[in-house]
Amino acid sequence: MAGAGGGLRVWGNLVLLGLCSWTGTRATAPNPVRNLTVGTQTTSSISLSWEVLDDPQNSTYRVQCTGDCGRTETRTTTYTVTVDGLKPGSLCTCSVWVEKDGVNSSVGTVTTATAPNPVRNLTVEAQTNSSLALTWEAPEGPDPQNSTYWVEYTRDGGRSETRSTTGTNITVDGLEPGSLYVFSVWVEKNGINSSRETGNATTAPSPVRNLRVESQTTSSISLSWEVPNGPDPQNSTYWVQCTGDCGRTETQTTTDTNVTVDGLEPGSLYTFSVWVEKDGINSSVETVTTATAPNPVRNLTVEAQTNSSLALTWEAPEGPDPQNSTYWVEYTRDGGRSETRSTTGTNITVDGLEPGSLYVFSMWVEKNGINSSRETGNATTAPNPVTNVHVETQTNSSITLSWDVPSGPDPQDYTYGVEYTADGGGTETRNTAKASVTAEGLEPGTLYTFSVWAEKNGARGSRQNLSISTVPNAVRNLSRQDGTNSSITLRWTAPQGPGQASYTYWVSWIGEGMTDPRTQNTSDTELILKELEAGLLYHLTVWAERNEVRGYNSTLTAATAPSEVTDLQNKTQTKNSVTLWWKAPGDPHFQLYIYWVQWASEGRPQRGQYPRANWANQTRRTNETQYKVEALEPGTLYNFTVWAERNDVASSMQSLRASTYPDAVTITSCVSTSGGYGVILTWSCPQGGYEAFELEVRGQRGSQDRSSCGKGVSVSGLGPAQSYPATITTIWDGMRVASPSVTCHTESAGVIAGAIVGILLFLILVGLLFFFLKRRNKKNPQKPELGDLVFRSGGSTDSEDEEEEDEEEEEDEEGIGCAARGGATPMSYPSPGPQPPGPSWTATFDPVPTDAPTSPRVSREEELHTGPPAPQGPLSVSQDLPTEDLASPPARDALQLRSQDPTPPSAPQEATEGSKVIEPSGEPQFALPTCG
């Protein structure tokens, strides 16, 4: 309203001025100014300009401004004028006219205003990636509320855009992110713009894209992102801020699109903020919450392995709060699929696995969804156990075991462990790729415990155990100690082996023809096998057994002794031989026996006549049950022993004693004594043994001791002028061998004496006969004494005479009986020693061949009676030799004597059974009458 009033006053003044001019002396008014224009406007001035038509030199231009400018002012100027001192932002009406010669032209007016003051404190209040928020203060000056604010913004290198507002702030959006904008802000008032307040600002960059965690370690986290959308992202700076369990916040920058934040705690949760800074402007923040990887588990160990499971154990990782961790196990069979299991503990057993298979396993810790680094390893499940573990062979120093490979995949890659321990000894282990092993260097007869297992990739299967012993050594010094016909005694020495070892010994035996062996055991080192067959060869096997393992065999072939022979007899004998006979044993194989005959003489050497060989045992063998022992010494007592033998084993022995017949003597001379009543006989000593000699002259006998040979023996009581046959019988061990007969001739001077003696002898015999018959009637007959030829070689004792008297009584009885029958009276030969009575029997001797069989021995009571009746009264035979007992008394029976060859026989003579005397052949002799 004030402005309007001022304009009216201007226009009033101009009207008054025109009227005055028109009423007064009228001058020509100058032309008004043309093209009055406002040149410039400032906050305190306005510049006006115009054009003139008249000569400007004599013209005055008057300018009057009125209005809100704050003053009314008239100025005189030419062509142009600047009105200053105005109020900013004020509306002014300026009038311009020309004054010339006091005459004013019409007024040219123009309404304008001063420029308002510029805005104050223009500020970028906020920036986003698509807008800029500007704020300012209203300019100083009147009535700022009616101002209009204009914002012009231009992207670097782009087009300008303008926006207006009546407020003191504006948000310019639709901008490019991260772009530099130059903006101008001015105030418009009354159509006049203030000066511009300019500046530049950048929109916030777009936030990073696809912010992600690339990797996590126990002490760092690697982030990455993509550059933000918008122009020229290369010049951006990226800020990363970390806030987490560590209780601190850290920020770092990078121009790359990734960053690794380290120095962090393991297994800790962190929040990361990432923004873009460009031209000092930050983008919005992209955040991600993540954690560092926990430390890995420690001391991952395969605790146990079975054929279907693996037991793993570990220690919790180092770092804060390990209790809230989850542990994962991933296991993969070689060539197979992977499986995963988890646990919150520090151990796990993974089962359902294949036996003997290699598994690769990985173990990691998960905390806050982040896995630690993996601890990896591999382990093999235990193979299945081996089966059928058994002994292939055993020796005294080794054991060979074999087994079947375990069931399961790929068994060819197994190795096998064998551990063996001696009873009370050390342990040894062997490894092998085969399904068998030989443990060597072992002790014989020792129990070992073997454990066998399969092994693959260091994993062992369960053990299969077997206790087995090495073979004991063979027994030593096996020998046959003794034996009978039904038993064998064996003895041996314990086998070499561990000290104080106890063995059970087994003995097996089988005989010839047997099919089933017999067996017996013992704990001793000696055994008697009983109830065996006699004379049978046995194959014996002895072995030691220990821990139920049989040792090596020691063998021996031994035989039982045959049963002994029976009924051993001296079947026949000569002076140089003895024929033995026996019965074979009743054994099953007696026909295979060999019989041994052993003999040795018992006699003593006599005058060097015994060969030395007869003193030693001599042995011969035969397959028969009889044997003729030859080349013996005559008159020698031998011990004969017979036994059976088979397989070099002898039976028990059967023995007998038998003598060979003595050798016959040779009568070297028979010389008549003076008067013809006796003769002197001389004979040679026989070869071999002899005990005594018996002289037979005229059929009557007399005994001489063994020392009488080679010396003259006087025989008395003969008749003169007679011829007498003389025989010398050698006596040995009850056997008698007569020499060849020799005829002795006496002188004739003794014939008369002989007749007298004969008469006397007859009378004596009649008396004896009467006496004998009288005694028989009394049932106690008496034996009259008869006279014998007397052979004397020395004195005799009283006791011997008494015995001779008893014997003579018996002889007298026989003599009387003979006289009663008209026979010759036998001559009486007093014995030099006691003669036991013998039975009365008659025997006839005939010459026999030398080797004719005879009875084993001749009775000592046998006698020979030959020759004519002797005169009564004893005849004496004197000799200077000591008297010895005769082996047998004079014979009482009459014998038939035949002529014999006086030449000594060249071969030994034998007596047949029932004979009394063996006489060698000689010259013919007269037959003497016999009784009966």
CSV table of C-alpha atoms in Angstrom, one decimal, residues 640-931:
chain,number,residue,atom,x,y,z
A,640,PHE,CA,76.2,-179.3,29.0
A,641,THR,CA,73.9,-176.3,28.5
A,642,VAL,CA,71.2,-176.1,25.9
A,643,TRP,CA,69.1,-173.1,25.0
A,644,ALA,CA,66.9,-172.0,22.2
A,645,GLU,CA,67.5,-168.8,20.3
A,646,ARG,CA,65.7,-166.7,17.9
A,647,ASN,CA,66.3,-163.1,16.8
A,648,ASP,CA,69.5,-163.2,18.8
A,649,VAL,CA,67.6,-163.7,22.0
A,650,ALA,CA,68.3,-166.8,24.0
A,651,SER,CA,65.9,-168.7,26.2
A,652,SER,CA,66.8,-169.7,29.7
A,653,MET,CA,69.2,-172.6,29.8
A,654,GLN,CA,68.7,-176.2,30.5
A,655,SER,CA,71.8,-178.0,31.8
A,656,LEU,CA,73.0,-181.5,32.6
A,657,ARG,CA,76.2,-183.0,33.6
A,658,ALA,CA,77.5,-186.0,31.7
A,659,SER,CA,80.8,-187.7,31.3
A,660,THR,CA,82.5,-189.4,28.4
A,661,TYR,CA,83.4,-193.0,28.8
A,662,PRO,CA,86.9,-193.4,30.1
A,663,ASP,CA,89.6,-194.7,27.9
A,664,ALA,CA,90.6,-198.4,28.1
A,665,VAL,CA,94.0,-199.2,29.4
A,666,THR,CA,96.6,-201.4,27.8
A,667,ILE,CA,98.0,-204.3,30.0
A,668,THR,CA,101.7,-203.9,29.3
A,669,SER,CA,102.9,-207.0,31.3
A,670,CYS,CA,101.6,-210.0,33.4
A,671,VAL,CA,104.5,-211.8,35.2
A,672,SER,CA,104.0,-214.9,37.4
A,673,THR,CA,105.3,-214.6,41.0
A,674,SER,CA,107.5,-217.1,42.6
A,675,GLY,CA,105.7,-220.4,43.3
A,676,GLY,CA,103.0,-219.8,40.8
A,677,TYR,CA,100.5,-218.5,43.2
A,678,GLY,CA,100.2,-215.0,41.8
A,679,VAL,CA,101.0,-212.7,39.0
A,680,ILE,CA,102.2,-209.1,38.7
A,681,LEU,CA,100.1,-207.0,36.3
A,682,THR,CA,101.2,-203.7,34.8
A,683,TRP,CA,99.1,-201.5,32.6
A,684,SER,CA,99.4,-198.0,31.0
A,685,CYS,CA,97.5,-195.0,32.3
A,686,PRO,CA,94.6,-194.2,30.0
A,687,GLN,CA,94.0,-190.9,28.3
A,688,GLY,CA,91.6,-188.6,30.0
A,689,GLY,CA,90.0,-189.0,33.4
A,690,TYR,CA,89.7,-192.0,35.5
A,691,GLU,CA,88.9,-192.7,39.1
A,692,ALA,CA,90.0,-196.3,39.7
A,693,PHE,CA,90.7,-199.6,38.1
A,694,GLU,CA,89.2,-202.9,38.4
A,695,LEU,CA,91.3,-206.1,37.8
A,696,GLU,CA,89.7,-209.2,36.7
A,697,VAL,CA,91.7,-212.4,36.8
A,698,ARG,CA,90.1,-215.8,36.4
A,699,GLY,CA,86.7,-214.0,36.4
A,700,GLN,CA,87.2,-212.5,39.8
A,701,ARG,CA,87.6,-208.8,40.3
A,702,GLY,CA,89.6,-206.5,42.5
A,703,SER,CA,89.8,-202.7,42.7
A,704,GLN,CA,92.8,-200.5,42.5
A,705,ASP,CA,93.0,-196.7,42.9
A,706,ARG,CA,93.7,-194.3,40.1
A,707,SER,CA,97.4,-194.1,41.0
A,708,SER,CA,98.0,-197.8,40.3
A,709,CYS,CA,98.4,-197.4,36.5
A,710,GLY,CA,101.9,-197.6,35.2
A,711,LYS,CA,103.0,-199.6,38.3
A,712,GLY,CA,103.1,-203.3,38.9
A,713,VAL,CA,100.2,-204.7,40.9
A,714,SER,CA,100.6,-208.1,42.5
A,715,VAL,CA,97.7,-210.5,42.3
A,716,SER,CA,97.9,-213.5,44.7
A,717,GLY,CA,95.7,-216.5,45.4
A,718,LEU,CA,96.3,-218.1,42.0
A,719,GLY,CA,97.1,-221.7,41.3
A,720,PRO,CA,100.4,-222.7,39.9
A,721,ALA,CA,100.7,-224.1,36.4
A,722,GLN,CA,97.6,-222.3,35.4
A,723,SER,CA,96.6,-219.9,32.7
A,724,TYR,CA,94.4,-216.9,33.7
A,725,PRO,CA,92.7,-214.3,31.5
A,726,ALA,CA,93.3,-210.9,33.0
A,727,THR,CA,91.3,-207.7,32.2
A,728,ILE,CA,91.8,-204.1,33.6
A,729,THR,CA,88.6,-202.1,33.7
A,730,THR,CA,88.9,-198.3,33.8
A,731,ILE,CA,86.3,-196.7,36.1
A,732,TRP,CA,85.1,-193.1,35.7
A,733,ASP,CA,82.0,-191.5,37.0
A,734,GLY,CA,80.2,-194.9,37.3
A,735,MET,CA,81.3,-195.9,33.8
A,736,ARG,CA,83.5,-198.9,33.2
A,737,VAL,CA,85.6,-199.7,30.1
A,738,ALA,CA,87.5,-203.0,30.0
A,739,SER,CA,90.9,-203.3,28.5
A,740,PRO,CA,91.7,-206.1,26.0
A,741,SER,CA,92.1,-209.4,27.8
A,742,VAL,CA,95.5,-210.8,28.4
A,743,THR,CA,96.3,-214.4,29.4
A,744,CYS,CA,98.6,-214.7,32.4
A,745,HIS,CA,100.5,-218.0,33.1
A,746,THR,CA,101.5,-219.1,36.7
A,747,GLU,CA,104.3,-221.4,37.6
A,748,SER,CA,103.4,-225.1,38.3
A,749,ALA,CA,104.8,-225.2,41.9
A,750,GLY,CA,101.6,-224.0,43.3
A,751,VAL,CA,99.3,-226.8,41.9
A,752,ILE,CA,99.2,-228.8,45.1
A,753,ALA,CA,98.7,-225.8,47.3
A,754,GLY,CA,95.8,-224.9,45.0
A,755,ALA,CA,94.1,-228.3,45.4
A,756,ILE,CA,94.2,-228.0,49.2
A,757,VAL,CA,92.9,-224.5,49.0
A,758,GLY,CA,90.0,-225.7,46.8
A,759,ILE,CA,89.0,-228.5,49.3
A,760,LEU,CA,89.0,-226.0,52.1
A,761,LEU,CA,87.0,-223.6,50.1
A,762,PHE,CA,84.3,-226.2,49.3
A,763,LEU,CA,83.9,-227.1,53.0
A,764,ILE,CA,83.5,-223.5,53.9
A,765,LEU,CA,80.9,-223.1,51.2
A,766,VAL,CA,78.9,-226.1,52.5
A,767,GLY,CA,79.0,-224.7,56.0
A,768,LEU,CA,77.8,-221.4,54.7
A,769,LEU,CA,75.0,-223.0,52.7
A,770,PHE,CA,73.8,-224.8,55.8
A,771,PHE,CA,73.9,-221.6,57.8
A,772,PHE,CA,72.1,-219.7,55.0
A,773,LEU,CA,69.3,-222.2,54.8
A,774,LYS,CA,68.9,-222.1,58.6
A,775,ARG,CA,68.5,-218.4,58.6
A,776,ARG,CA,66.0,-218.4,55.8
A,777,ASN,CA,63.9,-220.8,57.8
A,778,LYS,CA,63.9,-218.2,60.6
A,779,LYS,CA,62.9,-215.5,58.1
A,780,ASN,CA,66.3,-214.0,58.8
A,781,PRO,CA,68.7,-215.6,56.5
A,782,GLN,CA,72.4,-214.9,57.0
A,783,LYS,CA,74.9,-214.4,54.3
A,784,PRO,CA,78.0,-216.5,54.7
A,785,GLU,CA,81.3,-214.9,54.0
A,786,LEU,CA,83.1,-216.0,50.9
A,787,GLY,CA,86.7,-215.5,50.1
A,788,ASP,CA,87.8,-213.3,47.2
A,789,LEU,CA,91.1,-212.7,45.5
A,790,VAL,CA,93.0,-210.2,47.5
A,791,PHE,CA,94.4,-207.2,45.6
A,792,ARG,CA,96.4,-205.1,48.0
A,793,SER,CA,98.0,-201.9,47.4
A,794,GLY,CA,98.0,-200.7,51.0
A,795,GLY,CA,96.3,-200.9,54.3
A,796,SER,CA,92.6,-200.3,55.1
A,797,THR,CA,90.9,-198.9,58.2
A,798,ASP,CA,88.6,-200.8,60.6
A,799,SER,CA,85.6,-199.0,59.5
A,800,GLU,CA,86.4,-200.0,55.9
A,801,ASP,CA,86.7,-203.6,57.1
A,802,GLU,CA,83.3,-203.5,58.7
A,803,GLU,CA,81.7,-202.3,55.5
A,804,GLU,CA,83.6,-205.0,53.6
A,805,GLU,CA,82.1,-207.6,55.9
A,806,ASP,CA,78.6,-206.4,55.3
A,807,GLU,CA,79.2,-206.6,51.6
A,808,GLU,CA,80.8,-210.0,51.9
A,809,GLU,CA,77.7,-211.4,53.6
A,810,GLU,CA,75.6,-210.5,50.6
A,811,GLU,CA,78.1,-211.9,48.3
A,812,ASP,CA,78.2,-215.1,50.3
A,813,GLU,CA,74.5,-215.5,50.0
A,814,GLU,CA,74.8,-215.4,46.2
A,815,GLY,CA,77.8,-217.7,46.3
A,816,ILE,CA,76.0,-220.3,48.4
A,817,GLY,CA,73.1,-220.2,46.0
A,818,CYS,CA,75.5,-220.7,43.2
A,819,ALA,CA,77.2,-223.7,45.0
A,820,ALA,CA,73.9,-225.3,45.7
A,821,ARG,CA,73.2,-225.3,42.0
A,822,GLY,CA,76.6,-226.9,41.4
A,823,GLY,CA,78.2,-223.8,40.1
A,824,ALA,CA,81.7,-222.5,40.7
A,825,THR,CA,82.3,-220.5,43.8
A,826,PRO,CA,83.3,-216.9,42.9
A,827,MET,CA,86.4,-215.5,44.3
A,828,SER,CA,86.2,-212.7,46.8
A,829,TYR,CA,88.0,-209.3,46.3
A,830,PRO,CA,88.2,-207.3,49.4
A,831,SER,CA,87.5,-203.7,48.6
A,832,PRO,CA,90.0,-201.1,49.6
A,833,GLY,CA,87.2,-198.9,50.8
A,834,PRO,CA,83.6,-198.9,51.8
A,835,GLN,CA,81.3,-200.3,49.1
A,836,PRO,CA,77.6,-199.6,49.2
A,837,PRO,CA,75.4,-202.6,48.6
A,838,GLY,CA,73.8,-202.9,45.2
A,839,PRO,CA,70.9,-204.8,43.8
A,840,SER,CA,71.4,-208.3,42.6
A,841,TRP,CA,71.0,-208.6,38.8
A,842,THR,CA,72.7,-210.3,36.0
A,843,ALA,CA,74.0,-208.7,32.8
A,844,THR,CA,75.7,-210.1,29.8
A,845,PHE,CA,78.3,-208.0,28.0
A,846,ASP,CA,78.9,-208.5,24.3
A,847,PRO,CA,81.4,-206.7,22.2
A,848,VAL,CA,79.7,-203.8,20.4
A,849,PRO,CA,80.8,-201.3,17.9
A,850,THR,CA,82.5,-198.3,19.2
A,851,ASP,CA,79.8,-195.8,18.5
A,852,ALA,CA,76.9,-198.0,19.6
A,853,PRO,CA,74.4,-196.0,21.7
A,854,THR,CA,74.7,-196.5,25.4
A,855,SER,CA,72.9,-195.4,28.5
A,856,PRO,CA,74.1,-192.2,30.1
A,857,ARG,CA,76.0,-194.0,32.7
A,858,VAL,CA,76.6,-197.4,34.1
A,859,SER,CA,75.4,-198.4,37.5
A,860,ARG,CA,78.1,-198.5,40.1
A,861,GLU,CA,76.8,-201.8,41.5
A,862,GLU,CA,77.5,-203.8,38.3
A,863,GLU,CA,80.1,-206.6,38.5
A,864,LEU,CA,81.7,-209.1,36.2
A,865,HIS,CA,82.2,-212.8,37.2
A,866,THR,CA,84.2,-215.0,34.9
A,867,GLY,CA,86.8,-217.8,35.0
A,868,PRO,CA,87.1,-221.1,36.8
A,869,PRO,CA,86.4,-221.6,40.5
A,870,ALA,CA,89.1,-220.2,42.7
A,871,PRO,CA,90.6,-222.0,45.5
A,872,GLN,CA,89.3,-221.2,48.9
A,873,GLY,CA,90.9,-218.5,50.8
A,874,PRO,CA,91.8,-215.1,49.8
A,875,LEU,CA,94.6,-214.3,47.4
A,876,SER,CA,96.6,-211.2,48.2
A,877,VAL,CA,97.7,-208.5,45.7
A,878,SER,CA,100.4,-206.2,47.0
A,879,GLN,CA,101.4,-202.9,45.6
A,880,ASP,CA,103.3,-200.0,47.1
A,881,LEU,CA,100.6,-197.4,46.1
A,882,PRO,CA,98.2,-195.6,48.4
A,883,THR,CA,94.7,-197.0,48.6
A,884,GLU,CA,91.7,-195.0,47.3
A,885,ASP,CA,88.1,-195.7,47.4
A,886,LEU,CA,86.7,-197.4,44.3
A,887,ALA,CA,83.9,-195.9,42.5
A,888,SER,CA,81.9,-199.1,42.5
A,889,PRO,CA,82.0,-202.5,44.4
A,890,PRO,CA,82.9,-205.8,42.7
A,891,ALA,CA,80.1,-207.2,40.6
A,892,ARG,CA,78.4,-210.3,41.8
A,893,ASP,CA,76.9,-211.8,38.6
A,894,ALA,CA,78.7,-214.3,36.5
A,895,LEU,CA,79.6,-213.0,33.1
A,896,GLN,CA,80.3,-214.7,29.8
A,897,LEU,CA,83.7,-213.5,28.6
A,898,ARG,CA,84.8,-213.8,25.0
A,899,SER,CA,88.2,-213.6,23.5
A,900,GLN,CA,89.4,-210.1,22.9
A,901,ASP,CA,92.1,-208.7,20.7
A,902,PRO,CA,94.9,-207.6,23.1
A,903,THR,CA,95.6,-204.7,20.8
A,904,PRO,CA,94.0,-201.5,22.1
A,905,PRO,CA,91.1,-200.3,20.0
A,906,SER,CA,91.6,-197.4,17.7
A,907,ALA,CA,88.2,-196.0,18.4
A,908,PRO,CA,86.3,-195.4,21.6
A,909,GLN,CA,83.9,-198.1,22.7
A,910,GLU,CA,80.5,-197.5,24.0
A,911,ALA,CA,78.3,-199.6,26.2
A,912,THR,CA,74.8,-200.4,25.1
A,913,GLU,CA,71.9,-200.1,27.4
A,914,GLY,CA,71.9,-202.9,30.0
A,915,SER,CA,75.6,-203.8,29.4
A,916,LYS,CA,78.1,-203.7,32.2
A,917,VAL,CA,81.5,-203.6,30.6
A,918,ILE,CA,82.7,-202.7,27.1
A,919,GLU,CA,85.5,-204.9,26.1
A,920,PRO,CA,87.7,-204.2,23.1
A,921,SER,CA,88.2,-207.1,20.8
A,922,GLY,CA,91.3,-209.3,21.5
A,923,GLU,CA,92.6,-212.8,21.5
A,924,PRO,CA,90.2,-215.7,22.3
A,925,GLN,CA,89.8,-216.6,25.9
A,926,PHE,CA,88.5,-219.7,27.7
A,927,ALA,CA,84.9,-219.6,28.7
A,928,LEU,CA,84.5,-219.8,32.4
A,929,PRO,CA,81.6,-221.7,33.9
A,930,THR,CA,78.9,-219.5,35.5
A,931,CYS,CA,76.4,-220.1,38.2
